[in-house]
Short mmCIF file of C-alpha atoms and ligand atoms in Angstrom, two decimals:
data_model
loop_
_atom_site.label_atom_id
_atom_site.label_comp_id
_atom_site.label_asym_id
_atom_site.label_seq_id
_atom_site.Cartn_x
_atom_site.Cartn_y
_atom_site.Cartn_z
CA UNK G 253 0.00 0.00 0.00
CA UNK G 254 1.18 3.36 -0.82
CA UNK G 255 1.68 5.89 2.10
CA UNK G 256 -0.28 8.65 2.52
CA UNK G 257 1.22 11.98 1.77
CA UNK G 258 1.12 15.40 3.71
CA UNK G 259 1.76 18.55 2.24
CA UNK G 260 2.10 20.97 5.20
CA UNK G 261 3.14 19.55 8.44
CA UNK G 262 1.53 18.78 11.87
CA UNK G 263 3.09 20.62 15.12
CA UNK G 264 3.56 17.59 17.29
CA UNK G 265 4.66 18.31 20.73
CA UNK G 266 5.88 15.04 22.97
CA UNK G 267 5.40 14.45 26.62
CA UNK G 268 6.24 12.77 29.85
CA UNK G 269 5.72 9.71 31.66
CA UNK G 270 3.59 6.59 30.42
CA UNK G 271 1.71 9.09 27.63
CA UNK G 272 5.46 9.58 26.41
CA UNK G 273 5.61 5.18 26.03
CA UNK G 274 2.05 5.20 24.42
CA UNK G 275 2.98 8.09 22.07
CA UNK G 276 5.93 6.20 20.49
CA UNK G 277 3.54 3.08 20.43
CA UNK G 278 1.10 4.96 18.35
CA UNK G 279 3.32 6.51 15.95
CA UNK G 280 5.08 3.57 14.80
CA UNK G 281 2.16 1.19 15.00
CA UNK G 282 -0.81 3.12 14.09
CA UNK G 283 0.36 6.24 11.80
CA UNK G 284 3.72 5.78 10.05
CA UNK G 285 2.75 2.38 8.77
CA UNK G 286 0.31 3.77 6.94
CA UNK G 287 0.95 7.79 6.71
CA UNK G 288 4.44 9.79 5.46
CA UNK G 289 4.00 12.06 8.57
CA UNK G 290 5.32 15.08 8.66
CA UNK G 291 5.79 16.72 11.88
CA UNK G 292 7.68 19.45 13.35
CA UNK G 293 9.06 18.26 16.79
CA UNK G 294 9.16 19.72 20.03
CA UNK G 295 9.83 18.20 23.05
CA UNK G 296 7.99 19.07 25.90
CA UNK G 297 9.14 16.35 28.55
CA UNK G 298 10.08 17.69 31.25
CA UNK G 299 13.40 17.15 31.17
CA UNK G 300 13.93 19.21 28.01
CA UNK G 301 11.76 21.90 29.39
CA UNK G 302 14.40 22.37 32.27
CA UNK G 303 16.82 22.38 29.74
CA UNK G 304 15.53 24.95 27.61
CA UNK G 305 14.74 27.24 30.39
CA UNK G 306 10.66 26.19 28.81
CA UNK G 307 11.70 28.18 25.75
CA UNK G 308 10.67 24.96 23.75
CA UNK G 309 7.25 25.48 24.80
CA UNK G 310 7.25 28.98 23.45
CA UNK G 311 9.05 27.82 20.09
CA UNK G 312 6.01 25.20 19.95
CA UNK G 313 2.97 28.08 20.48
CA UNK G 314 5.20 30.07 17.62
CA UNK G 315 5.17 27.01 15.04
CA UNK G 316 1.45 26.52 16.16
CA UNK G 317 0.96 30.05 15.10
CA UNK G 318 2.84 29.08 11.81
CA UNK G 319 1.44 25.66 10.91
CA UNK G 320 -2.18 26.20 12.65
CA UNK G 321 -3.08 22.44 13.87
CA UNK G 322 -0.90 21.00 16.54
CA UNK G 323 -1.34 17.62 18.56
CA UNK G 324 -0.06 17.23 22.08
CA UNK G 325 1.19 14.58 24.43
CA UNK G 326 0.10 14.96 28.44
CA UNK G 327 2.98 16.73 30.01
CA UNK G 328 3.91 16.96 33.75
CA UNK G 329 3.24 20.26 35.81
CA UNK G 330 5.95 20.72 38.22
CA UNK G 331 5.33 20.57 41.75
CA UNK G 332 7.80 21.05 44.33
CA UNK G 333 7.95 16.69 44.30
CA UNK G 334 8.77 17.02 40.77
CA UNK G 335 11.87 19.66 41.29
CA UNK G 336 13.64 17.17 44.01
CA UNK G 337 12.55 13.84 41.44
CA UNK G 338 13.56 16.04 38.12
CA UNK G 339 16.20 18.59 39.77
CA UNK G 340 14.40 21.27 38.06
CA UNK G 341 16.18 24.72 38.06
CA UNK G 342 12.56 26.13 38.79
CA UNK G 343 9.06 24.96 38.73
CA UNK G 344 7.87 25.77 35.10
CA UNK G 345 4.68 26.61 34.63
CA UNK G 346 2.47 24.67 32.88
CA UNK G 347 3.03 23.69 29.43
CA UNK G 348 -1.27 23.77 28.67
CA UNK G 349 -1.04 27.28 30.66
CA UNK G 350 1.38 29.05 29.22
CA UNK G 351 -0.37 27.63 24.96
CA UNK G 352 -3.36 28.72 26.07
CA UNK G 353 -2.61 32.04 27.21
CA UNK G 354 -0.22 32.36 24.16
CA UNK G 355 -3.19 31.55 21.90
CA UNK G 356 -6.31 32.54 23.23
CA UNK G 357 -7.58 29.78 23.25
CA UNK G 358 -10.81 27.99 24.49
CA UNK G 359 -10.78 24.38 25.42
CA UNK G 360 -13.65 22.04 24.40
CA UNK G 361 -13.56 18.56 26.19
CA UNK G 362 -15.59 15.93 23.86
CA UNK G 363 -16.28 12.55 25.26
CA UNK G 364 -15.32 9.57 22.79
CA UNK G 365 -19.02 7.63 22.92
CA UNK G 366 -18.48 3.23 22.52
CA UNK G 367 -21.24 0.74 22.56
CA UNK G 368 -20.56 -1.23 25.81
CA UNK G 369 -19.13 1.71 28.33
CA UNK G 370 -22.73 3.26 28.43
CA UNK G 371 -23.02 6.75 30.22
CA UNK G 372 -24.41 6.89 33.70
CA UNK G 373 -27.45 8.82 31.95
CA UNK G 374 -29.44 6.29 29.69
CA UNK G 375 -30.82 8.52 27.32
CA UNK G 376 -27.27 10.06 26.40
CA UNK G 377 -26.49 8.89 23.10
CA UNK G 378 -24.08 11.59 21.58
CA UNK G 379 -21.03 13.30 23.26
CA UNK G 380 -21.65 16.28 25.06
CA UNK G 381 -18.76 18.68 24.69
CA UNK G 382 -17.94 21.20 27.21
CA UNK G 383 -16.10 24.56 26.47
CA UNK G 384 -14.90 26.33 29.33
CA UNK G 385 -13.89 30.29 29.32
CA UNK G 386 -11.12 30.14 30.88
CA UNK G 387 -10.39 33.65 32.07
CA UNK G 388 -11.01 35.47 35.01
CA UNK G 389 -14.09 35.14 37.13
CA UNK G 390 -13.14 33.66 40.67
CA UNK G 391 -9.74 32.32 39.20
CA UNK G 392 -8.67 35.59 39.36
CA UNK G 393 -10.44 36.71 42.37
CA UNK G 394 -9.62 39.09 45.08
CA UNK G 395 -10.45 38.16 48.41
CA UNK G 396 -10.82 39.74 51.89
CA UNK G 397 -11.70 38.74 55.42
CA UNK G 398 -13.22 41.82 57.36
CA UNK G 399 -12.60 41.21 61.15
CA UNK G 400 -14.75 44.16 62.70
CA UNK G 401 -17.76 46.13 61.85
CA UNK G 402 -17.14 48.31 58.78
CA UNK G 403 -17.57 49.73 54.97
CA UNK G 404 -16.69 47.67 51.94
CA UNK G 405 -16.98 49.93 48.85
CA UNK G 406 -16.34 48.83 44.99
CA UNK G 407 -14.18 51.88 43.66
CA UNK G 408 -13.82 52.27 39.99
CA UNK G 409 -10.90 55.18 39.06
CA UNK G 410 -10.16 55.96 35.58
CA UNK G 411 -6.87 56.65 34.32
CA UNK G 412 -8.14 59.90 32.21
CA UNK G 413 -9.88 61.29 35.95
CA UNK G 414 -13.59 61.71 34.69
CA UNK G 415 -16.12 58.88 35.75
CA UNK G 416 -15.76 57.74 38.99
CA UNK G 417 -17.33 54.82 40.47
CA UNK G 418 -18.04 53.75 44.11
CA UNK G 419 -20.75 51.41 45.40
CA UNK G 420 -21.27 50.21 48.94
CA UNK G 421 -21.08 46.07 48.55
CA UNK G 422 -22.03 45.75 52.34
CA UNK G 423 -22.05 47.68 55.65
CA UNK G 424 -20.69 45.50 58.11
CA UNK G 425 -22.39 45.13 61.53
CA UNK G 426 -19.46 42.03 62.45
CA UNK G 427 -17.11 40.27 61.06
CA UNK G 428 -17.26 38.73 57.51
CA UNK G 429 -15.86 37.62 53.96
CA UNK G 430 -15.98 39.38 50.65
CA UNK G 431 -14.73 38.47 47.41
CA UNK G 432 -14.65 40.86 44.23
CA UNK G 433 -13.96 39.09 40.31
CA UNK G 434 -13.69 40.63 36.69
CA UNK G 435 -13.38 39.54 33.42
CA UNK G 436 -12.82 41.61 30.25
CA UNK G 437 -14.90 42.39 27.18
CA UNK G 438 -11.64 41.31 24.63
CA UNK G 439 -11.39 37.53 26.55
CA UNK G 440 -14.85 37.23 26.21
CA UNK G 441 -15.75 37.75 22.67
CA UNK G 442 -12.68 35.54 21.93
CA UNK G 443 -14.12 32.92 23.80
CA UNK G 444 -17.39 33.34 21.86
CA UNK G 445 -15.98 33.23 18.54
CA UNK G 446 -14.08 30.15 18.81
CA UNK G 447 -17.77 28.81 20.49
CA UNK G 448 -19.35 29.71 16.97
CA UNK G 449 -16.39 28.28 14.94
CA UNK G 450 -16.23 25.26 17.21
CA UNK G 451 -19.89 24.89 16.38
CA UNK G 452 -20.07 25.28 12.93
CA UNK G 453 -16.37 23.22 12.47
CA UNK G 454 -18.20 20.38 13.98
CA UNK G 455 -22.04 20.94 12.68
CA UNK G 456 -23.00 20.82 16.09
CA UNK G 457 -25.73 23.13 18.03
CA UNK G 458 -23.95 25.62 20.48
CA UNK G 459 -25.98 25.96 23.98
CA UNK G 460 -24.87 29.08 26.25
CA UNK G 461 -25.64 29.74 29.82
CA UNK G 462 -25.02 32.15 32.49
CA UNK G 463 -26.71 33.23 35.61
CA UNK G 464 -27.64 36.70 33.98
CA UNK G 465 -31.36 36.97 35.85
CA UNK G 466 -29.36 37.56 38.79
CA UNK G 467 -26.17 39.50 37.86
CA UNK G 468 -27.27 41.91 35.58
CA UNK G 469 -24.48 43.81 34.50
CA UNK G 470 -21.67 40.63 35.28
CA UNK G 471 -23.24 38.04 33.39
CA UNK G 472 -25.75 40.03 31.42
CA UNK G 473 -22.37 41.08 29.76
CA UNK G 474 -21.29 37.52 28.91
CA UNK G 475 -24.40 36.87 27.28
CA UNK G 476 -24.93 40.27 25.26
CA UNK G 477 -21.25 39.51 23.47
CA UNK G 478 -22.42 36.29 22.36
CA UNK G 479 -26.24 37.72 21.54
CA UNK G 480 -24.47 40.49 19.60
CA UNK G 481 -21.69 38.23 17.80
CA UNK G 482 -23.84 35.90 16.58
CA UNK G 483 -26.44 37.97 15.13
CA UNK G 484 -23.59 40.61 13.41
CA UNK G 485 -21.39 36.95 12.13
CA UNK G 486 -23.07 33.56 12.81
CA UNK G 487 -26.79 33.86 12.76
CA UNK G 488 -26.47 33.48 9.10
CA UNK G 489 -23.78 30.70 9.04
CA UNK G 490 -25.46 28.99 11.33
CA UNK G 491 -29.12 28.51 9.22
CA UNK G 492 -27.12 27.42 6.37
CA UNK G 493 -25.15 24.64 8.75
CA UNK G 494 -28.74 23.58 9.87
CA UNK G 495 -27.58 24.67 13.29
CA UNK G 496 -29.07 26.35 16.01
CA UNK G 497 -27.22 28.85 19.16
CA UNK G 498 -29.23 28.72 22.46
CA UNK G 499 -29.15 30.79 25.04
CA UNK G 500 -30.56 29.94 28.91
CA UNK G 501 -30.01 30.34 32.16
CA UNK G 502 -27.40 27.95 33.53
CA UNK G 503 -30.17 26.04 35.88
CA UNK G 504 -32.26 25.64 33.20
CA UNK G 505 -29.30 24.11 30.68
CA UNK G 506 -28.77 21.76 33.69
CA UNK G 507 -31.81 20.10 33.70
CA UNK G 508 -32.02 20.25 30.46
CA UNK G 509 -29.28 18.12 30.29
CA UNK G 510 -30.05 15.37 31.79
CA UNK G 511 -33.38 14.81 29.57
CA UNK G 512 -31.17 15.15 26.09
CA UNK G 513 -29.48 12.85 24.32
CA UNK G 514 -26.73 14.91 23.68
CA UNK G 515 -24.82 15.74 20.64
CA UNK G 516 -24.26 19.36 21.14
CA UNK G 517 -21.57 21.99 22.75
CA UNK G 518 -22.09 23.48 26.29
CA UNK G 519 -20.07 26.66 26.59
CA UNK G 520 -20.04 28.03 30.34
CA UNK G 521 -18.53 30.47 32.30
CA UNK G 522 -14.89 29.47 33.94
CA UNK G 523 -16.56 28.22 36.87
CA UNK G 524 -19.18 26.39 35.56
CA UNK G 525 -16.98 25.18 32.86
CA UNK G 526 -14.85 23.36 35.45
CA UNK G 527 -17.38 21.76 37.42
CA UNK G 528 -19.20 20.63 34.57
CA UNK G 529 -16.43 18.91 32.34
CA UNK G 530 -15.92 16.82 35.37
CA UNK G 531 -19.18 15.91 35.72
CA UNK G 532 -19.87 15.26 31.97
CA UNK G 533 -16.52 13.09 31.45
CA UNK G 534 -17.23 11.15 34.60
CA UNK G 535 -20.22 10.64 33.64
CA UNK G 536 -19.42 9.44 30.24
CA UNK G 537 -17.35 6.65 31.61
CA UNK G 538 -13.35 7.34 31.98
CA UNK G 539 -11.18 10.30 31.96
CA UNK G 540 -9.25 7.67 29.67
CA UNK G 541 -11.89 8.59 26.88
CA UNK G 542 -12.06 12.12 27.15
CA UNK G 543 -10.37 14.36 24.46
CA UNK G 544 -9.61 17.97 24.31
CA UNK G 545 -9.47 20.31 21.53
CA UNK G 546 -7.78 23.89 22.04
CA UNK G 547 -9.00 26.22 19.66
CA UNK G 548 -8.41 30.21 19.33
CA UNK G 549 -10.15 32.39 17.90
CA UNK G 550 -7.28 33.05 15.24
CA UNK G 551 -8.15 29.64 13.97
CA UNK G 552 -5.25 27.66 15.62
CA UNK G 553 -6.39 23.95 16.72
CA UNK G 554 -4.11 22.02 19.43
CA UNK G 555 -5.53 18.58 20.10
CA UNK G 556 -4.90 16.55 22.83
CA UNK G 557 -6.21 13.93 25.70
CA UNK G 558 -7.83 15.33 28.55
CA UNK G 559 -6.11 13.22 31.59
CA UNK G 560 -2.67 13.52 32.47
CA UNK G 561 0.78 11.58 32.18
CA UNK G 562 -0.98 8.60 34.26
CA UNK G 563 2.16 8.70 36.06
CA UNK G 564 1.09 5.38 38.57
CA UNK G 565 1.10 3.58 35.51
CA UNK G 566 4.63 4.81 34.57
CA UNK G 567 5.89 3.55 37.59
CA UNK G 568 5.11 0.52 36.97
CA UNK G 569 6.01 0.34 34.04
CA UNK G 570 9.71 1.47 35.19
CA UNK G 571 9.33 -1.74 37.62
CA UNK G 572 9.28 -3.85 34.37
CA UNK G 573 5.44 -4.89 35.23
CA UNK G 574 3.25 -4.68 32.99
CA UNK G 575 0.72 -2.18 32.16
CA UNK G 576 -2.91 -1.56 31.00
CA UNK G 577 -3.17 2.05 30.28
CA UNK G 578 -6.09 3.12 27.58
CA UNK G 579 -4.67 4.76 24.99
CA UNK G 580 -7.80 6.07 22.96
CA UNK G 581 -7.97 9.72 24.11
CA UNK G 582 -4.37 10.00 22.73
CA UNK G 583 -5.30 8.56 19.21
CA UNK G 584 -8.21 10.74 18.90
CA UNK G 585 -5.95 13.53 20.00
CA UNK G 586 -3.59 12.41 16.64
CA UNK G 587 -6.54 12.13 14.56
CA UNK G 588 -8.67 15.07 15.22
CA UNK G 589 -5.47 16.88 14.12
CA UNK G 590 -5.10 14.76 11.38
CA UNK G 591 -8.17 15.29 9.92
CA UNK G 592 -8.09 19.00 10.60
CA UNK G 593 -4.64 18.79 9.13
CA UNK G 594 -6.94 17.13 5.69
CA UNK G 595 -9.54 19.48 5.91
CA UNK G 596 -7.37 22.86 5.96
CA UNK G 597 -5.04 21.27 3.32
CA UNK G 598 -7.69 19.61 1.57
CA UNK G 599 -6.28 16.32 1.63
CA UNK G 600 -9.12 13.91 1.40
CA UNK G 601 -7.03 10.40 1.91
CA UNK G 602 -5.87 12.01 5.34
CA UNK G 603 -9.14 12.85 6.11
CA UNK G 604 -10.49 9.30 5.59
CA UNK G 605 -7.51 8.17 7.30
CA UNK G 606 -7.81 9.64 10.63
CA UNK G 607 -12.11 8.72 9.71
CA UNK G 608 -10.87 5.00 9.83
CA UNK G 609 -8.42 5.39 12.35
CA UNK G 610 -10.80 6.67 15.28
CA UNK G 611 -13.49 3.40 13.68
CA UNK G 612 -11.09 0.55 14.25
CA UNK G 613 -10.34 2.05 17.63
CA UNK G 614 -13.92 2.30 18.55
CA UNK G 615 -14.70 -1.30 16.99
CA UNK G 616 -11.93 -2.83 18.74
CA UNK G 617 -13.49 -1.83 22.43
CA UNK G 618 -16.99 -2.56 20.82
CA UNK G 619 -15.21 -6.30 20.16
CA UNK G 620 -14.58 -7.06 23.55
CA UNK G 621 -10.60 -5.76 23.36
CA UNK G 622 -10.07 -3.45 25.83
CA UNK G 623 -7.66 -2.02 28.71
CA UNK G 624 -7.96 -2.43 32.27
CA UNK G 625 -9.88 1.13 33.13
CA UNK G 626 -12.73 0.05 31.14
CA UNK G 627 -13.06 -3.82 31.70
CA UNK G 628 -14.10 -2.40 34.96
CA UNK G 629 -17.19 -0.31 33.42
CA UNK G 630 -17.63 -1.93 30.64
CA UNK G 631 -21.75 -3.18 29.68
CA UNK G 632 -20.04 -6.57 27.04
CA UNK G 633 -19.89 -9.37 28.70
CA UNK G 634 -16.52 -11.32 28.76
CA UNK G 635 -14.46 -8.96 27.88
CA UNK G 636 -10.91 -9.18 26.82
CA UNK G 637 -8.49 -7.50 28.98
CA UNK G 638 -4.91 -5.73 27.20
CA UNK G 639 -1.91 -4.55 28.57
CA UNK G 640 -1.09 -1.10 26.59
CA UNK G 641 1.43 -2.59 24.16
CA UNK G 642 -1.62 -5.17 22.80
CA UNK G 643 -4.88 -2.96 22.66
CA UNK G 644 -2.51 -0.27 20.44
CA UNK G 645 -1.72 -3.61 17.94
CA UNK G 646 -5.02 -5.06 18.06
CA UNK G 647 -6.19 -1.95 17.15
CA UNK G 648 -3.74 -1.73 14.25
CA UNK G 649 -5.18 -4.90 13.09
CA UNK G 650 -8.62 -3.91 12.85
CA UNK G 651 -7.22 -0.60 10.78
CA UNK G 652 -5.39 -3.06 8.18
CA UNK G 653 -8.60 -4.55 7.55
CA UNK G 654 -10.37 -1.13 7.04
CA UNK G 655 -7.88 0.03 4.86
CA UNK G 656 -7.84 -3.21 2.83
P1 LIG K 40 -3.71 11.34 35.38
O1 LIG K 40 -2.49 11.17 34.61
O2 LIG K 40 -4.90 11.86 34.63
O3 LIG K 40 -4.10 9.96 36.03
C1 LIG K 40 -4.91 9.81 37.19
C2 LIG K 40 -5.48 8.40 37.25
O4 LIG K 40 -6.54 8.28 36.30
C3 LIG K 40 -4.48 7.30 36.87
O5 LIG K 40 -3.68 6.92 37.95
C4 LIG K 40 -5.40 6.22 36.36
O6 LIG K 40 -6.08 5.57 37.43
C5 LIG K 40 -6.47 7.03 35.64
N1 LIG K 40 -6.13 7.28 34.23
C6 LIG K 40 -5.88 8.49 33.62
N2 LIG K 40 -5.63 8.33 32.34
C7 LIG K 40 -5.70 7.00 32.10
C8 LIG K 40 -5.52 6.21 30.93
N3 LIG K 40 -5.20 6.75 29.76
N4 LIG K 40 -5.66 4.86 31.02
C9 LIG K 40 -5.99 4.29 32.21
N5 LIG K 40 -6.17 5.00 33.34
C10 LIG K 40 -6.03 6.33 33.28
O7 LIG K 40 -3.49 12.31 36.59
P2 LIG K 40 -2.28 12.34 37.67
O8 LIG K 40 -1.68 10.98 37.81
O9 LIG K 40 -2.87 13.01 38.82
O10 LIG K 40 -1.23 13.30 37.03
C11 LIG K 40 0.00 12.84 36.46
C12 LIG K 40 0.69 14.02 35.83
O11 LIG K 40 -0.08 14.49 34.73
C13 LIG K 40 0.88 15.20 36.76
O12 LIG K 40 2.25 15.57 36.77
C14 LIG K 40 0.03 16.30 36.17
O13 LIG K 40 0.67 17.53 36.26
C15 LIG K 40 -0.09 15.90 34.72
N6 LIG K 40 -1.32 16.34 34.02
C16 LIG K 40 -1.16 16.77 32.75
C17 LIG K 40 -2.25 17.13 31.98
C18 LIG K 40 -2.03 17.57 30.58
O14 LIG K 40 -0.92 17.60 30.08
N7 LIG K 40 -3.08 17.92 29.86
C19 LIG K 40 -3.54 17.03 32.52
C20 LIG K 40 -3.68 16.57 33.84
C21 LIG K 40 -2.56 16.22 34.58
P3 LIG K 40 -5.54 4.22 38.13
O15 LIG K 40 -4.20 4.56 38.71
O16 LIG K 40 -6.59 3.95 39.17
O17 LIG K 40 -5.45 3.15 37.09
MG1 LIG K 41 -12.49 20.64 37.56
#
């Protein structure tokens, strides 16, 4: 069989730990059998990262800016156990942190849906995919305990001297908390674009909540951007995808939830976002089967698996036992940016390629053959339990049939 060619090449940025075994693993078994890949390398194990003083993780965001689709191995964020285990020169920041500030980007978790690991909601039949703002709001609060009776004002003082602001938040008869949050019009209507072009990328209806009944000027702002973007850009783009934008309060999207059977994007505030992605992929079945797609409003895509460097696994792996660690969410990391890779380069065989790729994967759980995390959830009866090394081939063996 001839290899599959690509024209313009995929930013592929490597890891740490037992993601770092399973991305070798799925390179030589799964993709360069069959596709000439063409990457441009960057290392971002942690080791090299010290090295580099994390300048390699800046090069990376800069060829991601240059090439526009870029997949990613889990990396490890430094804690102070990693500086004595690594002998870091500092803890780095992390490497998700410092792309995602670089590009602006949103973060949409989707759910990879198999018959036989059914979500703990029956009538779920789709993915649900979450995108999260992740700016501001109480991640960048200000806090303040108030220990006697007292004044707390909101002062607003603008740099050219006209305007002034000052509202009483609460007279204090005792003592007390109080917490004050922003966000900023520019972060928000970034995140709402790439909501739309996540949307109409994937043909997928785009659902939008906030608490706005209550906070009238806070979250009535969030949901004015989107109101007004999508009626000056989308509202048109959207009829002719045959897809809708929904707006409701975030109570209401909640229950709503639980009655639909999915196949749609929730976009929600930074808090929201983060309690809801980790109800949505535990429900779903397994961090192990959760993806994650960056995307910026410039039109950059960075793809990636949504858990981390499974770094118990690693260890035993270093022991020389043997291991059992699912590697789906880091194929479907590889061939979301594959295909995107197709589509912006209009390269159909890559497209069908990545199309077949993510089916034999999906087919060989639906089989029976599967690792450890889901043998444990799984619906099938009997099922076959493989270490790492095996799922990854038997997989491979199900795409050689696909592809003839
Ligand atoms: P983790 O790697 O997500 O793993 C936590 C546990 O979840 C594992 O011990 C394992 O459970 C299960 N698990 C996760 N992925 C699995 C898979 N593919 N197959 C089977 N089981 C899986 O989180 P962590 O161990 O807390 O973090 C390890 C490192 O990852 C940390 O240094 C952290 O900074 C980093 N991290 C990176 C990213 C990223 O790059 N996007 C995200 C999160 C965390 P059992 O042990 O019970 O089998
Ligand atoms: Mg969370």
């Amino acid at each position: 069989m001839q290899k599959i060619t690509m024209e313009t090449p995929l930013v592929e940025m490597d890891g740490d730990e037992m993601t770092r075994i399973l991305w070798l693993f799925i390179k030589n078994e799964l993709l360069k059998p069959f596709v000439e890949l063409y990457t441009k390398y960057y290392d971002l194990g942690l080791k090299k990262r010290d090295e580099t003083g994390d300048q390699i993780t800046i090069d990376a965001v800069n060829a991601i800016k240059k090439y526009g689709v870029a997949v990613k191995c889990a990396t490890i964020t430094p804690n102070t156990a990693r500086v004595t285990e690594y002998a870091l020169h500092q803890i780095w920041k992390s490497p998700n942190g410092t792309i995602r500030a670089l590009l602006d980007g949103t973060v949409f978790r989707v759910p990879i849906v198999v018959k036989g690991i059914d979500p703990c909601v029956k009538n779920w039949k789709k993915p649900i995919t979450i995108a999260r703002h992740a700016y501001g709001d109480v991640y960048r609060n200000v806090e303040m305990e108030i220990p006697t009776p007292g004044d707390v004002k909101l002062v607003y003082i603008p740099e050219n001297g006209s305007g002034k602001q000052e509202i009483l938040v609460h007279h204090y008869e005792g003592s007390g908390i109080v917490q004050s949050q922003h966000n900023l019009d520019n972060s928000i209507k970034s995140f709402a674009k790439s909501c739309f072009e996540y949307a109409l990328d994937t043909k997928q209806d785009l659902w939008f909540s906030t608490k706005d009944t209550i906070s009238k000027k806070y979250d009535h702002r969030f949901k004015d951007i989107f109101e007004n973007l999508y009626i000056q850009d989308y509202k048109e783009k959207f009829k002719k995808a045959g897809i809708t934008y929904f707006y409701t309060l975030i109570d209401d999207a909640v229950a709503r939830i639980m009655k639909a059977e999915g196949g749609f994007i929730l976009a929600c505030k930074n808090y929201d976002g983060d309690v809801m992605s980790d109800m949505i992929s535990s429900a779903f079945g397994s961090l192990a089967m959760m993806t994650s797609v960056l995307m910026s409003p410039h039109g950059y895509y960075e793809y990636e698996a949504a858990h981390g460097t499974v770094q118990r696994h690693y260890y035993k792996h270093l022991k020389g036992e043997e291991t059992s660690t699912n590697s789906m969410a880091t194929i479907f990391a590889w061939t979301g940016a594959l295909r995107k890779r197709g589509e912006l380069d209009k390269n159909q065989k890559l497209q069908n390629f990545a199309d077949k790729l993510e089916k034999a994967s999906i087919s060989t759980i639906e089989s029976g053959k599967m690792t450890k995390d889901l043998v444990s959830i799984t619906t099938l009866k009997n099922p076959t339990l493989l270490n790492s090394r095996d799922f990854i081939l038997a997989i491979r063996e199900k795409l050689e049939s696909l592809l003839g």
